[in-house]
Amino acid sequence: MKKPKFLNEKIVSSIVSKTGKTRKIKNLRIISFYQLYKLLDKKEIDLIKNFLKLNPRKYGFRGKFLGIKKIPSNLVTIKDQFLPKLAYLAYQKMNKALKKETGKKLLIASGYRSPAYQAIVFLRCLKENKFDFLKTAKGVAFPGYSEHGNPVNHAIDFCPENFEKTEEYKWLIQNANKYGFYLSYPEGNGDGVMFEPWHWRFSG
């Protein structure tokens, strides 16, 4: 299946360039659609709006629509990342237990992402994947379908690479649910998403 016709490569590249260089938005990860559209021209805005109309189930994703929700007001900042307060408190408690038992710490690679930022992430990855839409849809959620944009059942991505081979991952498998965290996409998951050992959902 080919990529949707409206995803013009030049327009996508322009959006990626503008959102990658701009300093007008202090925290791009929590950008609103209103703020995003102020950076773009009409063709770019139309592309984003058409993208939001797509149904990812046509491209293999079988997860739930979580909604395009408002950016929560209780976000806690961790360096350049953000977490809803309850998820942050649970993460802190879990990290403390992990360090006590193993001497290791969980580092956050990605926390909260606004739906508008999720659209930017998808388009960036689409360009990186040489506009292979199916490949991108397999690894990056559409806006409204990403657990990173869900203020309640929120997801955190941990680093480093090859996370499934780390002591931290083994500890999480045994203990994360005690703190309200669950592996969202294990191997063979029913959502049509590749195995993501680093991606844990807070459902406390």
XYZ file of C-alpha atoms in Angstrom:
204
model
C 0.000 0.000 0.000
C 1.387 3.368 -1.044
C 1.520 6.416 1.175
C -1.524 8.742 1.038
C -1.347 11.110 -1.950
C -1.598 14.273 0.135
C 1.711 13.486 1.882
C 3.770 15.498 -0.561
C 7.462 14.958 0.132
C 8.423 18.619 -0.317
C 5.685 19.813 2.019
C 6.567 17.193 4.645
C 10.238 18.173 4.401
C 9.304 21.834 4.854
C 7.293 21.052 8.002
C 10.175 19.000 9.396
C 12.607 21.819 8.652
C 10.452 24.542 10.217
C 9.736 22.579 13.394
C 13.355 21.502 13.690
C 14.880 24.968 13.480
C 12.311 27.151 15.205
C 13.019 28.746 18.555
C 9.671 30.464 18.757
C 8.250 27.559 20.752
C 10.219 26.993 23.937
C 9.015 23.441 24.555
C 8.211 21.723 21.271
C 7.143 18.509 23.025
C 4.094 20.273 24.450
C 3.225 22.397 21.422
C -0.483 22.838 20.662
C -1.976 22.619 17.177
C -2.718 26.350 17.427
C 0.970 27.076 18.039
C 2.058 24.631 15.348
C -0.204 26.125 12.706
C 1.236 29.588 13.387
C 4.586 28.272 12.138
C 3.225 26.786 8.914
C 1.729 27.986 5.638
C -1.684 26.915 4.313
C -0.450 23.883 2.349
C 1.448 22.619 5.370
C -1.542 23.128 7.666
C -3.799 21.301 5.206
C -1.378 18.369 5.120
C -1.430 18.086 8.919
C -5.232 18.273 8.998
C -5.537 15.567 6.322
C -3.083 13.411 8.252
C -5.290 13.677 11.351
C -8.194 12.234 9.349
C -6.350 9.004 8.522
C -7.381 5.738 10.151
C -4.215 3.853 11.171
C -6.090 0.559 11.107
C -5.797 0.699 7.329
C -2.054 0.454 7.813
C -1.878 -2.422 10.291
C -2.351 -0.689 13.645
C -5.044 -2.335 15.776
C -4.821 -0.306 18.972
C -7.441 1.983 20.448
C -8.135 5.605 19.590
C -7.181 7.491 22.761
C -8.369 10.900 21.612
C -6.821 14.267 20.816
C -6.762 15.512 24.377
C -5.821 18.836 25.919
C -2.296 19.269 27.178
C -2.417 18.543 30.937
C -1.714 21.402 33.322
C 0.102 19.246 35.897
C 3.167 18.309 33.839
C 6.434 17.919 35.728
C 9.657 18.811 33.903
C 12.583 16.372 33.901
C 15.371 18.049 31.931
C 13.819 18.341 28.454
C 11.056 15.780 29.100
C 7.618 16.070 30.720
C 5.480 13.683 32.765
C 1.969 14.043 34.219
C 2.331 14.374 37.989
C 0.965 10.947 38.972
C 3.178 9.196 36.423
C 6.145 11.247 37.633
C 5.595 10.304 41.283
C 5.257 6.615 40.387
C 8.378 6.798 38.216
C 10.347 8.373 41.066
C 9.223 5.677 43.501
C 10.022 2.885 41.038
C 13.404 4.379 40.182
C 14.300 4.582 43.856
C 13.487 0.884 44.327
C 15.447 -0.063 41.209
C 18.527 1.821 42.377
C 18.331 0.273 45.835
C 18.182 -3.258 44.409
C 20.485 -2.975 41.394
C 22.385 0.288 41.603
C 20.882 1.266 38.236
C 18.670 4.181 37.198
C 15.960 4.482 34.562
C 16.654 7.331 32.157
C 13.739 8.812 30.228
C 14.132 8.973 26.456
C 10.598 10.234 25.842
C 7.792 11.269 28.162
C 4.654 13.271 27.419
C 4.126 14.362 23.807
C 1.282 16.615 22.784
C -0.823 15.344 19.851
C 0.644 18.130 17.693
C 4.170 17.076 18.592
C 3.252 13.453 17.832
C 2.332 14.579 14.314
C 5.751 16.220 14.008
C 7.464 13.047 15.254
C 5.613 10.942 12.689
C 6.541 13.256 9.812
C 10.174 13.380 10.933
C 10.348 9.590 11.000
C 8.554 9.402 7.660
C 11.289 11.527 6.104
C 14.026 9.509 7.851
C 12.442 6.339 6.448
C 12.619 7.808 2.933
C 8.834 8.249 2.897
C 8.113 4.557 3.489
C 4.685 5.128 5.047
C 3.983 1.530 6.100
C 7.358 1.201 7.803
C 6.808 4.459 9.660
C 3.258 3.531 10.709
C 4.602 0.258 12.109
C 6.904 2.060 14.506
C 5.307 5.457 15.205
C 1.743 6.015 16.416
C -0.615 8.486 14.755
C -1.715 11.511 16.835
C -4.571 10.425 19.072
C -3.327 6.832 19.162
C -0.084 7.382 21.057
C 0.102 6.569 24.754
C 2.603 9.420 25.060
C -0.269 11.850 24.524
C -2.647 10.227 27.010
C -2.594 12.199 30.286
C -4.147 9.279 32.232
C -2.662 6.014 30.949
C 0.603 7.664 30.054
C 3.669 6.025 28.491
C 7.370 6.514 29.154
C 10.185 5.399 26.869
C 13.364 4.407 28.668
C 16.871 4.310 27.228
C 19.480 3.075 26.228
C 19.313 1.115 22.991
C 19.002 -2.674 23.231
C 16.989 -2.058 26.374
C 15.711 -5.656 26.454
C 19.268 -6.832 27.177
C 19.734 -4.611 30.221
C 19.437 -5.372 33.909
C 16.887 -2.564 34.164
C 14.557 -4.320 31.710
C 14.790 -7.618 33.589
C 13.958 -5.797 36.813
C 10.977 -4.031 35.223
C 9.544 -7.319 33.957
C 9.523 -8.588 37.540
C 8.580 -5.414 39.404
C 7.113 -2.629 37.238
C 3.477 -3.589 37.803
C 3.940 -2.984 41.545
C 4.259 0.692 40.660
C 1.523 0.820 38.033
C 3.715 0.367 34.941
C 3.048 -2.207 32.226
C 4.862 -3.186 29.024
C 2.622 -1.846 26.262
C 3.959 -3.723 23.265
C 5.460 -7.130 24.079
C 6.486 -9.500 21.325
C 3.476 -10.736 19.366
C 1.184 -8.008 20.741
C -2.290 -7.672 19.257
C -1.955 -3.992 18.355
C 0.160 -4.563 15.272
C 3.086 -2.690 16.829
C 6.663 -3.940 16.788
C 8.187 -5.163 20.064
C 9.065 -2.104 22.178
C 10.872 -3.207 25.362
C 11.555 0.426 26.278
C 7.900 1.546 26.150
C 6.031 1.264 29.476
C 2.519 2.525 30.215
C 1.551 3.977 33.581
C -1.944 2.892 34.583
C -1.886 3.717 38.270
